[in-house]
Tab-separated table of C-alpha atoms in Angstrom:
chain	number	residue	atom	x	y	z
A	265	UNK	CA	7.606	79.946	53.972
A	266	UNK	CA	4.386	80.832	51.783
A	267	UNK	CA	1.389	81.717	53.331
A	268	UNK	CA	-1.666	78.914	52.514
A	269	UNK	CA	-4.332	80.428	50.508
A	270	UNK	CA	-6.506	80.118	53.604
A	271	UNK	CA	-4.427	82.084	55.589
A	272	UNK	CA	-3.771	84.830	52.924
A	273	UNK	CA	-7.745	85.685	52.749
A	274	UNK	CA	-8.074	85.773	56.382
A	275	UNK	CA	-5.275	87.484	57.113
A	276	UNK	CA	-6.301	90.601	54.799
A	277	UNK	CA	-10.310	90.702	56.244
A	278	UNK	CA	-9.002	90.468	59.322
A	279	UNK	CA	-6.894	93.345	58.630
A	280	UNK	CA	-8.815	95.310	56.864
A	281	UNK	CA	-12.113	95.265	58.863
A	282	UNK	CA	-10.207	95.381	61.807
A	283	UNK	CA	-9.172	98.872	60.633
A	284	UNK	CA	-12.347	99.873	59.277
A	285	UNK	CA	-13.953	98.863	63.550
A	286	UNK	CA	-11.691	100.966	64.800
A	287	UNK	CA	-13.789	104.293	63.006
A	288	UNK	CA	-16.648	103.157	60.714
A	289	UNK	CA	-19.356	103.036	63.552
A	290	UNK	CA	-18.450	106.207	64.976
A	291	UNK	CA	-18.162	108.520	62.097
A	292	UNK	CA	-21.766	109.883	62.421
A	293	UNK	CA	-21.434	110.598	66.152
A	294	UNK	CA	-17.808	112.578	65.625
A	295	UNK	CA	-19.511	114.141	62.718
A	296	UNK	CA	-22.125	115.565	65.344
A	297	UNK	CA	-19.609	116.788	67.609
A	298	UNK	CA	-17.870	118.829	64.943
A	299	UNK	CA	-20.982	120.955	64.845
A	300	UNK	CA	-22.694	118.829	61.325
A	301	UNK	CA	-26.038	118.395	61.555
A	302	UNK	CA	-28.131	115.152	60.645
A	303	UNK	CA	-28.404	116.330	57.259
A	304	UNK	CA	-24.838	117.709	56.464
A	305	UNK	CA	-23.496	113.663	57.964
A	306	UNK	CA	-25.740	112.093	55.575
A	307	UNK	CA	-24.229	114.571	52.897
A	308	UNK	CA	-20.449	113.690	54.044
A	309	UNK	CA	-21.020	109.893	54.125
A	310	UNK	CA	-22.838	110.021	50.663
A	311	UNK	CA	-19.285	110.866	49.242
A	312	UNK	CA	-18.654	106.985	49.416
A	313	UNK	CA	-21.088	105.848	48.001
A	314	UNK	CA	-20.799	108.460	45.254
A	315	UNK	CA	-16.943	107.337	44.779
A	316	UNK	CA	-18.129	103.491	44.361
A	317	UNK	CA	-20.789	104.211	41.716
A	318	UNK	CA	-18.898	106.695	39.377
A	319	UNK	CA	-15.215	105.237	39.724
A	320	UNK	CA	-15.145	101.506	40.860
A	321	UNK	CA	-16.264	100.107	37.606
A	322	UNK	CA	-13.890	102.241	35.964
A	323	UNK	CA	-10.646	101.448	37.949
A	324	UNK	CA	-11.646	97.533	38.179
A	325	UNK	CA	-12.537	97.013	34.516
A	326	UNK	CA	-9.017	98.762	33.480
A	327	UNK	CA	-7.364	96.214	36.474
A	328	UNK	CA	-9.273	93.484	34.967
A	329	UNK	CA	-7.975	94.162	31.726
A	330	UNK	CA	-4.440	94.488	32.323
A	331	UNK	CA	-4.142	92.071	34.680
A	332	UNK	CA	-3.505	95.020	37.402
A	333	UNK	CA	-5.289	93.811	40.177
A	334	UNK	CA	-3.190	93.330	43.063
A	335	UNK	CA	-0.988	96.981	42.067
A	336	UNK	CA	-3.687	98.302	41.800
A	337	UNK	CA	-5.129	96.783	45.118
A	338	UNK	CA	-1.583	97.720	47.000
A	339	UNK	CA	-2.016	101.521	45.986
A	340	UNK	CA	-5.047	102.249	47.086
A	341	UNK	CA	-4.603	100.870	50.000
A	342	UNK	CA	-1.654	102.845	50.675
A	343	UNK	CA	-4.007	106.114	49.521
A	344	UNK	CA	-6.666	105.096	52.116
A	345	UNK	CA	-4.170	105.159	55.007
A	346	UNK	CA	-3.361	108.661	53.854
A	347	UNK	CA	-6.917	110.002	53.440
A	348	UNK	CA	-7.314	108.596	57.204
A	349	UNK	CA	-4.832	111.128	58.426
A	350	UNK	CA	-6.068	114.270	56.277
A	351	UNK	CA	-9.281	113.257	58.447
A	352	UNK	CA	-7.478	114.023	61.407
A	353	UNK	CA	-7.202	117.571	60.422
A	354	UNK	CA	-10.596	118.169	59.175
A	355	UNK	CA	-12.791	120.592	60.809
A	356	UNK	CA	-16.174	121.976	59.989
A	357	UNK	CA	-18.177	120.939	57.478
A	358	UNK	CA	-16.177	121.354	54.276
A	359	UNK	CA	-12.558	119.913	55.718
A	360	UNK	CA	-14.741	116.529	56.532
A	361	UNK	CA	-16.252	116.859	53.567
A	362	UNK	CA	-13.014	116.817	51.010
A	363	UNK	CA	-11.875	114.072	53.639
A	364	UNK	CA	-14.449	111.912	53.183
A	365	UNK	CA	-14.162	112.352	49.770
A	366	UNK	CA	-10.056	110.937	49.820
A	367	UNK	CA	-11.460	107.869	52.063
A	368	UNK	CA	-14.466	106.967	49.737
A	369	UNK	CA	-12.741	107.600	46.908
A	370	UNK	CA	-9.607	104.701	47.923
A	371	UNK	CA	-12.393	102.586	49.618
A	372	UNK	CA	-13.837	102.332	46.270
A	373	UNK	CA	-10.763	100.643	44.466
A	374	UNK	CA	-10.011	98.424	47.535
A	375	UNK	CA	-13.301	96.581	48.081
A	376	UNK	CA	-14.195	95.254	44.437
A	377	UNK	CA	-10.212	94.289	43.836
A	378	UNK	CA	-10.303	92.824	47.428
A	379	UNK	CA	-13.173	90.599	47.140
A	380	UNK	CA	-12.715	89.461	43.305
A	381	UNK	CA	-9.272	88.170	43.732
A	382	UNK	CA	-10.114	86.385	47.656
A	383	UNK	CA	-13.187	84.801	46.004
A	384	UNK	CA	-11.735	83.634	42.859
A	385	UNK	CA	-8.915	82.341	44.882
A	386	UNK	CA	-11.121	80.593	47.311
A	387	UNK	CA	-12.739	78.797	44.029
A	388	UNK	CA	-10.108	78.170	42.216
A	389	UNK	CA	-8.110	76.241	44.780
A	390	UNK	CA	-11.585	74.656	46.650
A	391	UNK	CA	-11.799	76.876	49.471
A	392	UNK	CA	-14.628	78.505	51.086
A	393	UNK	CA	-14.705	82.000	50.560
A	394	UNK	CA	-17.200	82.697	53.422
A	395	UNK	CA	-14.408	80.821	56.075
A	396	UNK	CA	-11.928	83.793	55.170
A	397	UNK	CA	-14.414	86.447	55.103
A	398	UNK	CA	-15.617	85.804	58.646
A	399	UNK	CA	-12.176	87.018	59.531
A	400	UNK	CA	-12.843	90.226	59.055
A	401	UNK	CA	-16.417	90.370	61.179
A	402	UNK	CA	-14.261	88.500	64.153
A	403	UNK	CA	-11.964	91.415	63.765
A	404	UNK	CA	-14.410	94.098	63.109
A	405	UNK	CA	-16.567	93.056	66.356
A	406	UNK	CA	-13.482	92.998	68.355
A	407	UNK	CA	-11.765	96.301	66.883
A	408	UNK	CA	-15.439	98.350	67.118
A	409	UNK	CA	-16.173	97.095	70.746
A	410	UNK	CA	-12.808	98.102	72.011
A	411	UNK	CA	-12.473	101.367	70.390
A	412	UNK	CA	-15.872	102.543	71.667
A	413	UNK	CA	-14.592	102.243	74.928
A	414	UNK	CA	-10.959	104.214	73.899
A	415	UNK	CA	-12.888	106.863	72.354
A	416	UNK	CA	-15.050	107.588	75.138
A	417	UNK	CA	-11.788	108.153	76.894
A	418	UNK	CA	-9.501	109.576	74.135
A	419	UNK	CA	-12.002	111.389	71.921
A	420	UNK	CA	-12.856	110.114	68.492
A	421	UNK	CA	-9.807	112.197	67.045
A	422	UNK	CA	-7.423	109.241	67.787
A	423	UNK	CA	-9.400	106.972	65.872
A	424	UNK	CA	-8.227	107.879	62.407
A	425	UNK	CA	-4.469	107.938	63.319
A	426	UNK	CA	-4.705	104.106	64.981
A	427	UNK	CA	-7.099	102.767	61.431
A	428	UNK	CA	-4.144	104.407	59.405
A	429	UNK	CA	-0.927	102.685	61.450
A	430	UNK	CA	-3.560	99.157	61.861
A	431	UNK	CA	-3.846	99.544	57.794
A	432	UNK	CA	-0.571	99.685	56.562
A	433	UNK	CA	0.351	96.116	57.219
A	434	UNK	CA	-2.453	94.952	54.506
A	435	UNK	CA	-0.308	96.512	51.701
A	436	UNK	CA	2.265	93.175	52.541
A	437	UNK	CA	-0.689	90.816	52.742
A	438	UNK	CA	-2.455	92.114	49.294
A	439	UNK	CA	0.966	91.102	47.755
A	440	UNK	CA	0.725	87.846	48.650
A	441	UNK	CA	-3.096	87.472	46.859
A	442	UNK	CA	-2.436	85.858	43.537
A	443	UNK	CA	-3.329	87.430	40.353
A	444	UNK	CA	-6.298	86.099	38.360
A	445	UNK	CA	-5.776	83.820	35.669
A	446	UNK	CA	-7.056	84.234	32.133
A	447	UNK	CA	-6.993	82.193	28.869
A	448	UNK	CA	-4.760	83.610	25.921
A	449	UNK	CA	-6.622	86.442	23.903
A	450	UNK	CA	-9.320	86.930	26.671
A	451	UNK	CA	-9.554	90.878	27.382
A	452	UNK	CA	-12.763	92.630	27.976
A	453	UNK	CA	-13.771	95.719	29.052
A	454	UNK	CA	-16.818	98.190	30.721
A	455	UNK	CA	-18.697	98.120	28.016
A	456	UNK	CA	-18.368	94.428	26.213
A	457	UNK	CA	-18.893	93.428	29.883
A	458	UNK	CA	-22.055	95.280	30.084
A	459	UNK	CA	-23.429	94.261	26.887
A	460	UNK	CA	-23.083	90.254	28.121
A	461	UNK	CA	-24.708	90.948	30.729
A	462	UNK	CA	-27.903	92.854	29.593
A	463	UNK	CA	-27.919	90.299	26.732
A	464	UNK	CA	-27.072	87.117	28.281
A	465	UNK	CA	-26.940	86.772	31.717
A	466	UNK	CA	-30.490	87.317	33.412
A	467	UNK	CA	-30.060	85.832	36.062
A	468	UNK	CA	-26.872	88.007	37.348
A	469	UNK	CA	-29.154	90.860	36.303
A	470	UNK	CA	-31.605	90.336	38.592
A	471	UNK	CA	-29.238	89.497	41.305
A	472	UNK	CA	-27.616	92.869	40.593
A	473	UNK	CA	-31.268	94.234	40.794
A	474	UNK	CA	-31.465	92.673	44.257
A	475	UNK	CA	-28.511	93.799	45.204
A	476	UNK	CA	-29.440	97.146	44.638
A	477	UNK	CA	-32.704	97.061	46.515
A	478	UNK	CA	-30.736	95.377	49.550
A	479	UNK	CA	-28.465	98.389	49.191
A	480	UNK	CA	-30.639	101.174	49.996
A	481	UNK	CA	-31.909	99.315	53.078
A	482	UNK	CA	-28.583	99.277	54.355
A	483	UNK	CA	-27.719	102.945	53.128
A	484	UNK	CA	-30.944	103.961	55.037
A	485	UNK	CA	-30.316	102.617	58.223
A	486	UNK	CA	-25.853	101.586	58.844
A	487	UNK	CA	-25.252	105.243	58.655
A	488	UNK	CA	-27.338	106.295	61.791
A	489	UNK	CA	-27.565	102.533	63.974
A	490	UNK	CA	-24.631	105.068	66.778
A	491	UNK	CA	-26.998	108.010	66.666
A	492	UNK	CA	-30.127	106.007	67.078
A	493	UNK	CA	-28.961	103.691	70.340
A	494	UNK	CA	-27.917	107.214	71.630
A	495	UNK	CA	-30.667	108.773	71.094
A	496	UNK	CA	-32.491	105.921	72.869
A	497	UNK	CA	-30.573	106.054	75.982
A	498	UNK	CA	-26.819	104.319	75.422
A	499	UNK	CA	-24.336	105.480	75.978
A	500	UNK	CA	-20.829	106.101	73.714
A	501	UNK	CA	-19.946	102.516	74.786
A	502	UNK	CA	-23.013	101.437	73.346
A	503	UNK	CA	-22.123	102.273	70.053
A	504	UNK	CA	-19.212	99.889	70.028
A	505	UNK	CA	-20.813	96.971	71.415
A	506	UNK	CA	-23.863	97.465	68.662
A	507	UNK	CA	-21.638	96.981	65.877
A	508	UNK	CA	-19.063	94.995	67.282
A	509	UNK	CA	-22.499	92.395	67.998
A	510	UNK	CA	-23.554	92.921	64.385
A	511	UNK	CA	-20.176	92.071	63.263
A	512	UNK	CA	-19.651	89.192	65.929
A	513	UNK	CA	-22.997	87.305	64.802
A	514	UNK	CA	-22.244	87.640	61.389
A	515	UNK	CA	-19.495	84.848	61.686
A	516	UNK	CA	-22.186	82.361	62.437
A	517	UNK	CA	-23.816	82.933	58.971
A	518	UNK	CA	-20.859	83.690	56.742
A	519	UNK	CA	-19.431	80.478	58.039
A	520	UNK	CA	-22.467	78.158	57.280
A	521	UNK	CA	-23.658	80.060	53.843
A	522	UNK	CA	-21.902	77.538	51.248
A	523	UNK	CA	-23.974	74.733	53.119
A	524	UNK	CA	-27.046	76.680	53.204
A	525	UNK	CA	-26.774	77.169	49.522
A	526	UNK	CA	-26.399	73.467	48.625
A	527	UNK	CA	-29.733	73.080	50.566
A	528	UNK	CA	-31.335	76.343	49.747
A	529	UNK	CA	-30.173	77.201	46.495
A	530	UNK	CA	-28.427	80.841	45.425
A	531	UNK	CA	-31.705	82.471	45.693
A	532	UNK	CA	-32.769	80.585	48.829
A	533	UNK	CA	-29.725	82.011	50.784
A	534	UNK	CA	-30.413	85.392	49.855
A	535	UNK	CA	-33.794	85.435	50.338
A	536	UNK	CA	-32.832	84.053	54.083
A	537	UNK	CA	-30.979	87.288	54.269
A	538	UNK	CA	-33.634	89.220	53.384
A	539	UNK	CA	-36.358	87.700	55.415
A	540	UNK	CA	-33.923	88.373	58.282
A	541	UNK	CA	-32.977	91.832	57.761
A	542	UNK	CA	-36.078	92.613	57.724
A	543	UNK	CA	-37.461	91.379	60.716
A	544	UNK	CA	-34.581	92.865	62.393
A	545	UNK	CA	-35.407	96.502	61.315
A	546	UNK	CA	-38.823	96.149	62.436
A	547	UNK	CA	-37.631	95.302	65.983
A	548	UNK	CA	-35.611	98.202	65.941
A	549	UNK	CA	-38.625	100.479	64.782
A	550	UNK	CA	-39.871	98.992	67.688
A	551	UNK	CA	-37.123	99.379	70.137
A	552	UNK	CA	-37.238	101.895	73.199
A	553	UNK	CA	-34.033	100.604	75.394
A	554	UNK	CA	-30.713	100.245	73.747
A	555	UNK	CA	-30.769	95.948	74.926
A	556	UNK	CA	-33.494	95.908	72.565
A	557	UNK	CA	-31.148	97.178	69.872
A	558	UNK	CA	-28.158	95.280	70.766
A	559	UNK	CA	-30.855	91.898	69.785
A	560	UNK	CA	-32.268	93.256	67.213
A	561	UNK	CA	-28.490	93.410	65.717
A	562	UNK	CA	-27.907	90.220	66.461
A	563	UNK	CA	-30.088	89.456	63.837
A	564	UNK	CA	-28.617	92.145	61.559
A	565	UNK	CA	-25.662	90.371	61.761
A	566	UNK	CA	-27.183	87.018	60.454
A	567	UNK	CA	-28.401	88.914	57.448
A	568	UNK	CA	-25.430	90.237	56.718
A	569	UNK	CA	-23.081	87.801	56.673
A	570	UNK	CA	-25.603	85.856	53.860
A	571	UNK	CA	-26.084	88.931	52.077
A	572	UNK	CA	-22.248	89.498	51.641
A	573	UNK	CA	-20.495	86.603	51.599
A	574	UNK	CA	-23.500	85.007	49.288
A	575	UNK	CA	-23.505	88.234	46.843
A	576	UNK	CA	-19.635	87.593	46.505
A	577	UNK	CA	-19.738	84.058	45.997
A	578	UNK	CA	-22.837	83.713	43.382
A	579	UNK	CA	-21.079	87.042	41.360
A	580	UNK	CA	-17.708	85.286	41.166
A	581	UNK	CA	-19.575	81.654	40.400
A	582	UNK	CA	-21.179	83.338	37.342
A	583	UNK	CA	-18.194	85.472	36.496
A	584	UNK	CA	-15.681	85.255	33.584
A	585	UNK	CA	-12.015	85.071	34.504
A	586	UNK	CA	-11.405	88.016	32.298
A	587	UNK	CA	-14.650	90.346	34.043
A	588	UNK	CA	-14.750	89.163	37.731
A	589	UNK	CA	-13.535	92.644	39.033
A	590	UNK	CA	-15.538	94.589	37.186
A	591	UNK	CA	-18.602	92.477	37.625
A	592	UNK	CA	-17.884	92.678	41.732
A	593	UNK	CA	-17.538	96.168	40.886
A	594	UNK	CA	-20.938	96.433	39.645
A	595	UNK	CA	-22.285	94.332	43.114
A	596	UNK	CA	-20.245	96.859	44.903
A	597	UNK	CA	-21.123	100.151	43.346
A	598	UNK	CA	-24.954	99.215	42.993
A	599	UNK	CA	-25.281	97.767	46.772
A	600	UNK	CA	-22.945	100.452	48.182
A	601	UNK	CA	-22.814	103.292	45.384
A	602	UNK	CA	-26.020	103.974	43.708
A	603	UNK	CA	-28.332	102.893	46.556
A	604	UNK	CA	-26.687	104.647	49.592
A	605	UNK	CA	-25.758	107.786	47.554
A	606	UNK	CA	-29.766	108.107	47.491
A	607	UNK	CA	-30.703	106.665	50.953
A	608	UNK	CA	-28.102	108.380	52.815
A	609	UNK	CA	-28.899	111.853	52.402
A	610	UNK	CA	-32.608	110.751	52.365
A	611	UNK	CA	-31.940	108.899	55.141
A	612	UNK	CA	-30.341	112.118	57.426
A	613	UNK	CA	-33.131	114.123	56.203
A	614	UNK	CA	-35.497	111.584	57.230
A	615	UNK	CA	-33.649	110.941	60.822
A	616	UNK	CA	-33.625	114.866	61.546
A	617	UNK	CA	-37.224	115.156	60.766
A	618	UNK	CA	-39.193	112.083	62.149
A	619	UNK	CA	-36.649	110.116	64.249
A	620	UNK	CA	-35.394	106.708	63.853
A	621	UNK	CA	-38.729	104.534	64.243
A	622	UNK	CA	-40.261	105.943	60.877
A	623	UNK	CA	-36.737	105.575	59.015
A	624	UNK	CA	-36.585	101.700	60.535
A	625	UNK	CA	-39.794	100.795	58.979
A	626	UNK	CA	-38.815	101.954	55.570
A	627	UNK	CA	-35.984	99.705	56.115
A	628	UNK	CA	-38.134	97.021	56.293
A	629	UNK	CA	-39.629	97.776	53.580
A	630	UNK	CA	-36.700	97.285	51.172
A	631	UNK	CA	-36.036	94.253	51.979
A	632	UNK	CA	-39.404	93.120	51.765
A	633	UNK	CA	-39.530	94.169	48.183
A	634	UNK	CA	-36.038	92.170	47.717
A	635	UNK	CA	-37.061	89.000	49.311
A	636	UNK	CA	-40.093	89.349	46.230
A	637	UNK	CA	-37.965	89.798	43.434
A	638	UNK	CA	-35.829	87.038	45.123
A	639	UNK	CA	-39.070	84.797	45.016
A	640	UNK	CA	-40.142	85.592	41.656
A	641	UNK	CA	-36.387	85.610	39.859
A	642	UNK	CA	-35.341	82.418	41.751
A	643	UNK	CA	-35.275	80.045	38.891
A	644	UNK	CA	-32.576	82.480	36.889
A	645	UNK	CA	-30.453	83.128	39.693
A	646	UNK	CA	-30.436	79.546	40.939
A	647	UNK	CA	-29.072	78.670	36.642
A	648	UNK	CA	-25.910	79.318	36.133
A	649	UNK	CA	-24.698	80.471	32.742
A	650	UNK	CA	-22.971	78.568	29.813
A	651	UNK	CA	-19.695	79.673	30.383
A	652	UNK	CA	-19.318	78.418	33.798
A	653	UNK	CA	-19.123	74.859	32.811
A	654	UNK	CA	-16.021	75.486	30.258
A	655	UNK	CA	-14.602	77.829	32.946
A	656	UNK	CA	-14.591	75.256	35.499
A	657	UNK	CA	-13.435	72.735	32.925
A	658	UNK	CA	-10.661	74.657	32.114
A	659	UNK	CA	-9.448	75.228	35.749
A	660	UNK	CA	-9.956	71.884	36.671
């Protein structure tokens, strides 16, 4: 019997970001039991974003114009189950860094494939992207919570051979996604793609620009949340729960974003996230008992499930059929490529040298500066472009 549409988007977040619970939190604190410092884990986990800025665009603009999306989806997949094992085996500083490198590099063509064909199905067919996404944090909070309580146990070893058994069942459920449709004779590529949209779509500029600035607040501060509630008294447990309540909270918001934007407006929502994100980070500058963290991320949570599912949703809303991957691509690489290849390593150095209050307060000020541009680009953002009203013409 075929799967609904519904089911087929939940089915892969839950999946998927029940795999990435079971290690993604607890990367950093491995890291530092391997002997890395601070500095050398920022290095490591600036391989990912490095992989998403140089190579996602690439790989989705060739998917999007061939039509390769879901192959290409289905491989990489299968590559990042494989670059979890080789993680198994690495030791010291250079075996975690090449592994890192295999995992960011796979991550890269997953997410941007991922998202544009779930969120062009979802509006295609009428469906609510953020419904399907929220799959994945339900997943993720129950995946991160548990496994911080195996690892204590087991030793963070284990972790990468469960995430690469728990992700081979996605490479079944990414078959199922339907390709994207385009009109006869429509074929674009990196370049045409960027050309539209320095010349004709300001308002997805500035998003992108947004984007961007929300990016390194998260590069700055995701990377070191485990080494900052241990450092302030919690214990490996701790780090679990503080993710898996992140995640857990982030249902709420992902589930009520479409309504918040008919009230709100595109701009509205993500200045919401914003705004939220960070007041969050100055309660965790602030924090001095790991409790204190745990509600602070409660509120992380809420800002994350706008930021993502509403980044997604406005991108694919202003997208051509023909450019959708490549233009989530460009969301992906600039929000978790360009910005957290800078703010990671900054962000270790930063952590090493004046602990986690100072780097919590720049934080804050990221998305300060966002939730401005947000404010002063609100009328572009909130317009969509030209094309949109002969896409939707033609799908209807």
């Amino acid at each position: 019997m075929p799967l609904s549409f519904q089911l087929r988007g939940g089915l892969y977040y839950f999946g998927f970001w029940g795999a990435n619970g079971l290690y993604q939190g607890f990367l950093a604190v491995h890291f530092r039991e391997l002997g890395l410092s601070p500095t050398q884990i920022g290095i490591a986990i600036a391989l990912f974003p490095l992989c998403n800025l140089l190579f996602s665009p690439l790989v989705a603009a060739w998917a999007d114009a061939r039509q390769k999306r879901v192959a290409v989806l289905t491989a990489s997949l299968l590559a990042l189950a494989l670059s979890l094992l080789a993680l198994f085996f690495a030791t010291g500083f250079w075996g975690v860094l090449m592994g890192m490198g295999a995992l960011g590099l796979s991550q890269a063509f997953v997410a941007p494939l991922a998202d544009s064909l779930i969120g062009r199905m979802a509006s295609q067919n009428g469906l609510e992207y953020g419904r399907m996404r929220l799959w994945g944090s339900l997943s993720f909070a129950l995946a991160s919570s548990l496994a911080g309580l195996a690892w204590a146990q087991t030793g963070y070893e284990a972790m990468f051979i469960v995430a690469a058994v728990a992700t081979l069942p996605l490479l079944g459920v990414a078959r199922t996604l339907p390709e994207v449709v385009v009109a006869a004779g429509a074929r674009g590529n990196l370049f045409q793609t960027l050309r539209e949209l320095f010349l004709h779509d300001r308002g997805t500029l500035l998003l992108l620009w947004v984007v961007l600035l929300m990016g390194f607040g998260l590069g700055l501060a995701a990377p070191f949340l485990g080494l900052a509630i241990q450092d302030r008294g919690g214990a490996a447990a701790m780090v679990g729960f503080l993710y898996g309540t992140i995640a857990l909270v982030e249902v709420l918001t992902m589930r009520y974003e479409r309504r918040l934007s008919r009230w709100l407006g595109d701009a509205g929502v993500m200045m919401l996230a914003s705004g939220l994100y960070a007041l969050a980070y100055v309660g965790m500058a602030l924090a001095n008992h790991p409790a204190q963290m745990l509600a602070c991320g409660m509120v992380v949570g809420m800002g994350f499930g706008l930021f993502f599912v509403g980044s997604v949703r406005i991108i694919d809303a202003r997208a051509k059929a023909h450019q959708v991957s490549t233009l989530q691509s460009f969301r992906n690489g600039l929000a978790f490529g360009l910005a957290h290849l800078i703010a990671g390593p900054v962000g270790g150095v930063l952590y090493q040298a004046q602990g986690p209050t100072t780097l919590f307060l720049l934080v804050s000020f990221f998305f300060s500066l966002a939730f401005l541009m947000l404010w002063g680009a609100r009328g572009a953002i909130n317009t969509l472009p030209p094309h949109t009203l002969a896409q939707s013409k033609t799908l209807a």
